[in-house]
mmCIF file of C-alpha atoms in Angstrom:
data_model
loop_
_atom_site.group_PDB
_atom_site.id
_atom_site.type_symbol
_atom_site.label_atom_id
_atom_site.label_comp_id
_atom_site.label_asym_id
_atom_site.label_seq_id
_atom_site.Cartn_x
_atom_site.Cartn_y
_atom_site.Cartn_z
ATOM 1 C CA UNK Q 1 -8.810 -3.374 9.430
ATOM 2 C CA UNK Q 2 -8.880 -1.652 6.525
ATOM 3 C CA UNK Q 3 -12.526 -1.314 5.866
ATOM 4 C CA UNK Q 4 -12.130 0.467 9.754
ATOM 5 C CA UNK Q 5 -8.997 2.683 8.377
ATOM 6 C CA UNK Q 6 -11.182 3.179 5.205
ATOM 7 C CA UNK Q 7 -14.058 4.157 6.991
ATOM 8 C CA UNK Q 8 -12.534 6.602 9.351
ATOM 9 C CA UNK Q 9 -9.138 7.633 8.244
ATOM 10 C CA UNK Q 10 -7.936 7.357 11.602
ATOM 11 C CA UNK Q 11 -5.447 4.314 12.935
ATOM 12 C CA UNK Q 12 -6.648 4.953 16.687
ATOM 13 C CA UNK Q 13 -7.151 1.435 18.090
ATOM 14 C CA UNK Q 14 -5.780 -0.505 15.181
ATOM 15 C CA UNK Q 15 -2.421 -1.446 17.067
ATOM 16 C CA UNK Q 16 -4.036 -3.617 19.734
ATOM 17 C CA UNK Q 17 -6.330 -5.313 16.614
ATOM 18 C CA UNK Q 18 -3.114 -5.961 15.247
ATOM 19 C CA UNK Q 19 -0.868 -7.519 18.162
ATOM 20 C CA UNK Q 20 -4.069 -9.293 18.895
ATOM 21 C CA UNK Q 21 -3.227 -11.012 15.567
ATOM 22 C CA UNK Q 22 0.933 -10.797 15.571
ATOM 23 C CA UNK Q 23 1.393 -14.478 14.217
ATOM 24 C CA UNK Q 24 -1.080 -13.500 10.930
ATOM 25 C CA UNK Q 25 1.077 -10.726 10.422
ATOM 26 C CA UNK Q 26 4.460 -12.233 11.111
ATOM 27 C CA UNK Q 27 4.418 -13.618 8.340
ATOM 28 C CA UNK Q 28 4.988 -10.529 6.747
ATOM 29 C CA UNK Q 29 8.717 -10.091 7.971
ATOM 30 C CA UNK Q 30 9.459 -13.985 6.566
ATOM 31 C CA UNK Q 31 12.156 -13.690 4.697
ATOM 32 C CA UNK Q 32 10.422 -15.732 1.798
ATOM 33 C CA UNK Q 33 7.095 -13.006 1.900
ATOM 34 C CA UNK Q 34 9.273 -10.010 2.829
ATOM 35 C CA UNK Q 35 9.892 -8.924 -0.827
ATOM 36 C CA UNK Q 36 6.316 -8.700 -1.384
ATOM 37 C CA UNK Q 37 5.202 -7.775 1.731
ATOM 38 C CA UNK Q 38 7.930 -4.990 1.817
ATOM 39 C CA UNK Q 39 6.396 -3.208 -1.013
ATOM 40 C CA UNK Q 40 2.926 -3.137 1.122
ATOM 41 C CA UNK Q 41 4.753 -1.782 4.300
ATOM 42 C CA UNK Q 42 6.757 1.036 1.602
ATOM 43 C CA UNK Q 43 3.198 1.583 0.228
ATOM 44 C CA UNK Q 44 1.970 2.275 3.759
ATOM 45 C CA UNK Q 45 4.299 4.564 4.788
ATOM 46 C CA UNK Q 46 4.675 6.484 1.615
ATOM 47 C CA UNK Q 47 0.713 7.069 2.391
ATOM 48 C CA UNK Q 48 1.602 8.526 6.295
ATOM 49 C CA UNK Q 49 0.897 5.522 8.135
ATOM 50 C CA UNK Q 50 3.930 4.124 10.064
ATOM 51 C CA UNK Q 51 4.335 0.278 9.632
ATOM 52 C CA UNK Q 52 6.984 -1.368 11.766
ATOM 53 C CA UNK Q 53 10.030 -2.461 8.634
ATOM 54 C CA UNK Q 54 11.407 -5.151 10.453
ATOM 55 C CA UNK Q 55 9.746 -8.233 12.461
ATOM 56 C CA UNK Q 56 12.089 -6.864 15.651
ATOM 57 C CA UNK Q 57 9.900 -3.431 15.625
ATOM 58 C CA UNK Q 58 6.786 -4.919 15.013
ATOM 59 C CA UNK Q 59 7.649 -7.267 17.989
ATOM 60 C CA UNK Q 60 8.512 -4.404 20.071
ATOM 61 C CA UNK Q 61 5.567 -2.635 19.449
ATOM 62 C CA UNK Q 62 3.230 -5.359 20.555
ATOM 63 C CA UNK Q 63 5.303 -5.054 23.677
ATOM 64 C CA UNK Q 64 5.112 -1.777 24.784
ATOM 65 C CA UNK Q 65 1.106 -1.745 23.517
ATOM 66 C CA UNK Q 66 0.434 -4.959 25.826
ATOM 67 C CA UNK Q 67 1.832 -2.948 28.622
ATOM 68 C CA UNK Q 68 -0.791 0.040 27.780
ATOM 69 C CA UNK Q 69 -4.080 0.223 30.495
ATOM 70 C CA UNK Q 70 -6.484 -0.733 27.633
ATOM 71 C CA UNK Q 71 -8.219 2.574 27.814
ATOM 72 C CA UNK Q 72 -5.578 4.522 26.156
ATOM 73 C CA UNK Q 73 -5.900 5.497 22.700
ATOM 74 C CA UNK Q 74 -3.481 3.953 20.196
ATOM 75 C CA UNK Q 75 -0.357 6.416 20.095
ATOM 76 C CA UNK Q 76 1.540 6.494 16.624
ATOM 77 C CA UNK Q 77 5.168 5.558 16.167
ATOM 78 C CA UNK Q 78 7.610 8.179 16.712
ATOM 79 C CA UNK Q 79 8.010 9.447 12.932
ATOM 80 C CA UNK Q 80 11.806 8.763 12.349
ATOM 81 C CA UNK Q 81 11.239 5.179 12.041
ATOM 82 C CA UNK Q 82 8.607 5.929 9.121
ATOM 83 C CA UNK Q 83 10.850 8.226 7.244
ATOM 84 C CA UNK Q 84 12.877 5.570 6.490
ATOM 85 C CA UNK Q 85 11.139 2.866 4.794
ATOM 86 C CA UNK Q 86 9.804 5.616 2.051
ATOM 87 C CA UNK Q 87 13.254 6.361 1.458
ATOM 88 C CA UNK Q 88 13.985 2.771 -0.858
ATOM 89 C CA UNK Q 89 11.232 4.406 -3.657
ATOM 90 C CA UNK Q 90 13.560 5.434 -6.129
ATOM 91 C CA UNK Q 91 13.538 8.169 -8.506
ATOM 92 C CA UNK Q 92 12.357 5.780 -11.279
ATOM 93 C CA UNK Q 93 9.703 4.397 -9.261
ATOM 94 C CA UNK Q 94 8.480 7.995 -7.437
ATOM 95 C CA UNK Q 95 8.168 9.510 -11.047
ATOM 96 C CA UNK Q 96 6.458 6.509 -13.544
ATOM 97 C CA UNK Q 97 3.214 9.122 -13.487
ATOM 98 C CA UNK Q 98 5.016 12.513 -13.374
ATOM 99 C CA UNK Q 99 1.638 14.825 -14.685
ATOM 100 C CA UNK Q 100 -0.531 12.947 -11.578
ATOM 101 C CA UNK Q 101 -0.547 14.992 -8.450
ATOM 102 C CA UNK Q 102 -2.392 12.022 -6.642
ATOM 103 C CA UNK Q 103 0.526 11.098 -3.808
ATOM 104 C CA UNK Q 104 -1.572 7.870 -3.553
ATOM 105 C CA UNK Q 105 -1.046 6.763 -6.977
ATOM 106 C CA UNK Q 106 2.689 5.627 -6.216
ATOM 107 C CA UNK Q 107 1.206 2.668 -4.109
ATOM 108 C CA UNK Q 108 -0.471 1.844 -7.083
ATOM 109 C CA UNK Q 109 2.439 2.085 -9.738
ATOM 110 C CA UNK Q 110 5.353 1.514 -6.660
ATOM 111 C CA UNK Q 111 3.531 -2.542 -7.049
ATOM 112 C CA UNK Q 112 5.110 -2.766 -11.003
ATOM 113 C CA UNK Q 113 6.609 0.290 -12.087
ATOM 114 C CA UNK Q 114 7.705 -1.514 -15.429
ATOM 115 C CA UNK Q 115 4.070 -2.109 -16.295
ATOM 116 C CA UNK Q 116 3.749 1.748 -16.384
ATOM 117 C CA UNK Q 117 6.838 2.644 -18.055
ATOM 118 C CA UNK Q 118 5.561 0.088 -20.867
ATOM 119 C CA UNK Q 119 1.901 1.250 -20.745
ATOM 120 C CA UNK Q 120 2.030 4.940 -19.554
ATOM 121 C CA UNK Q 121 -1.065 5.238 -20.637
ATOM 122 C CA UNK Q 122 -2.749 3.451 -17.926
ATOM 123 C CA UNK Q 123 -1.285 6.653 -16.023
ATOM 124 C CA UNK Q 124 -4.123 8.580 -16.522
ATOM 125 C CA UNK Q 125 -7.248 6.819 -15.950
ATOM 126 C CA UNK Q 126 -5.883 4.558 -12.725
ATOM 127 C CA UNK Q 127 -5.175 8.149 -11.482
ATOM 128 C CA UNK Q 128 -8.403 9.005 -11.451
ATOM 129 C CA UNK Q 129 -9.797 5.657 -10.441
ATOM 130 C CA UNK Q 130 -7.743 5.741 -7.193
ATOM 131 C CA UNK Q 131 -8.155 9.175 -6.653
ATOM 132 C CA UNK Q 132 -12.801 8.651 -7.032
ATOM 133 C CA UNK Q 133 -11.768 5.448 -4.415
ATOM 134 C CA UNK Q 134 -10.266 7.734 -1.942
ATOM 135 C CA UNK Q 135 -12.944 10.017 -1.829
ATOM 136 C CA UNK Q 136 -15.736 7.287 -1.637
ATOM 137 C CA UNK Q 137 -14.139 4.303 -0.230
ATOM 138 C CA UNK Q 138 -16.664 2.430 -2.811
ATOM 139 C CA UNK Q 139 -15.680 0.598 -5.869
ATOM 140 C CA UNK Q 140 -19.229 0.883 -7.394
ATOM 141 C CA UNK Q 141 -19.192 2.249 -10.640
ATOM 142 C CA UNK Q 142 -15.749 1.329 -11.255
ATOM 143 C CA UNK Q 143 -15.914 -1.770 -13.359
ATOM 144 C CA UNK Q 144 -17.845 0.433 -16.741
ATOM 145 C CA UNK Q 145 -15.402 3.146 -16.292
ATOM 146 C CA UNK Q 146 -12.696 0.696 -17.075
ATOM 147 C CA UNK Q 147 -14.549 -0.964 -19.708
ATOM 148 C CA UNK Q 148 -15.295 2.231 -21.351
ATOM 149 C CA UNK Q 149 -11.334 2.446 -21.409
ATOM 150 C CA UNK Q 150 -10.796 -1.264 -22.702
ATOM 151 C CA UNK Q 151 -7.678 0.280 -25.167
ATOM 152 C CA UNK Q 152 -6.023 1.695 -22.902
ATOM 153 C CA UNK Q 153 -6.289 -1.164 -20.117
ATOM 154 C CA UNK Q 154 -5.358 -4.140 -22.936
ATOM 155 C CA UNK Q 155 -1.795 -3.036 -23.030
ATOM 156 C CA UNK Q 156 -1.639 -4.717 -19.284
ATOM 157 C CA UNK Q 157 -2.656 -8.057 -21.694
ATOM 158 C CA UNK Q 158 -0.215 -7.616 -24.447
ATOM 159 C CA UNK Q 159 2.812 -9.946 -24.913
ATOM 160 C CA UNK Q 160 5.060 -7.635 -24.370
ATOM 161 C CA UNK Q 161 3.759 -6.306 -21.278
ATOM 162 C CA UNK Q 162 2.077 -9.458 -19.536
ATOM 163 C CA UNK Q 163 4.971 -10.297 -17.180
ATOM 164 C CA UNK Q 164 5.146 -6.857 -16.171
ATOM 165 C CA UNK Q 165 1.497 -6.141 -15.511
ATOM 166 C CA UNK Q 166 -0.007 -9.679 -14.897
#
């Protein structure tokens, strides 16, 4: 599913994909994943995508879309629902990067925002990592570009920061 969403930038037909599979992503909404898994659904709607918050939406969802003639596009959610789930970001969180302009970094710093309060300088170069990923949907090329950076990345490694960043 992603590789599709990757590929096209376009959720049409991903719903039924996904109630074809609603026990995989139940699990999800477990209350032993959900603090994990909560951050991914955040993530996804902080992107534009809207992500049902609770197991009772996603449920409802799969409802309504197994009532749909199967030639109907996918329709999104109405937006309200989505609104809300970016809402539990807070200020701390939103601004660990403030000079990057990349929206799409926050999924990637909303995941341990400690790790890049104690290593801002990661800031920087995962910006631009994320933001050559999003235009090419490839991560060829990345792995010298982070070597090339090895300083910078071994403050993930450091004592200090470990727990944060491991």
């Amino acid at each position: 599913l992603v590789s599709e969403y990757m590929s096209s930038s376009s959720t049409d037909g991903m719903l039924p994909k996904v109630c074809g599979q609603q026990k995989v992503f139940n699990c999800m909404y477990d209350s032993d994943n959900f603090e994990a898994c909560g951050k991914v659904l955040v993530a996804g709607s902080q992107l534009g995508l809207h992500l049902p918050m609770s197991e009772e939406d996603f449920q409802q969802e799969c409802s309504a879309e197994s009532k749909r003639p199967d030639s109907a596009p996918s329709k999104p959610a109405p937006a309200a629902p989505a609104a809300e789930p970016a809402a539990p970001a807070t200020p701390a969180e939103s601004k660990v990067c403030p000079a990057s302009e990349n929206s799409v970094l926050s999924v990637v710093t909303d995941l341990s925002p400690k790790c890049f309060q104690q290593c801002p300088q990661l800031c920087g170069p995962i910006d631009s990592l994320v933001s050559e990923y999003m235009s090419s949907s490839s991560t060829d090329g990345m792995l010298p570009k982070v070597c090339g950076q090895q300083k910078v990345f071994n403050c993930m490694y450091d004592s200090d920061n470990f727990e944060a960043c491991g």
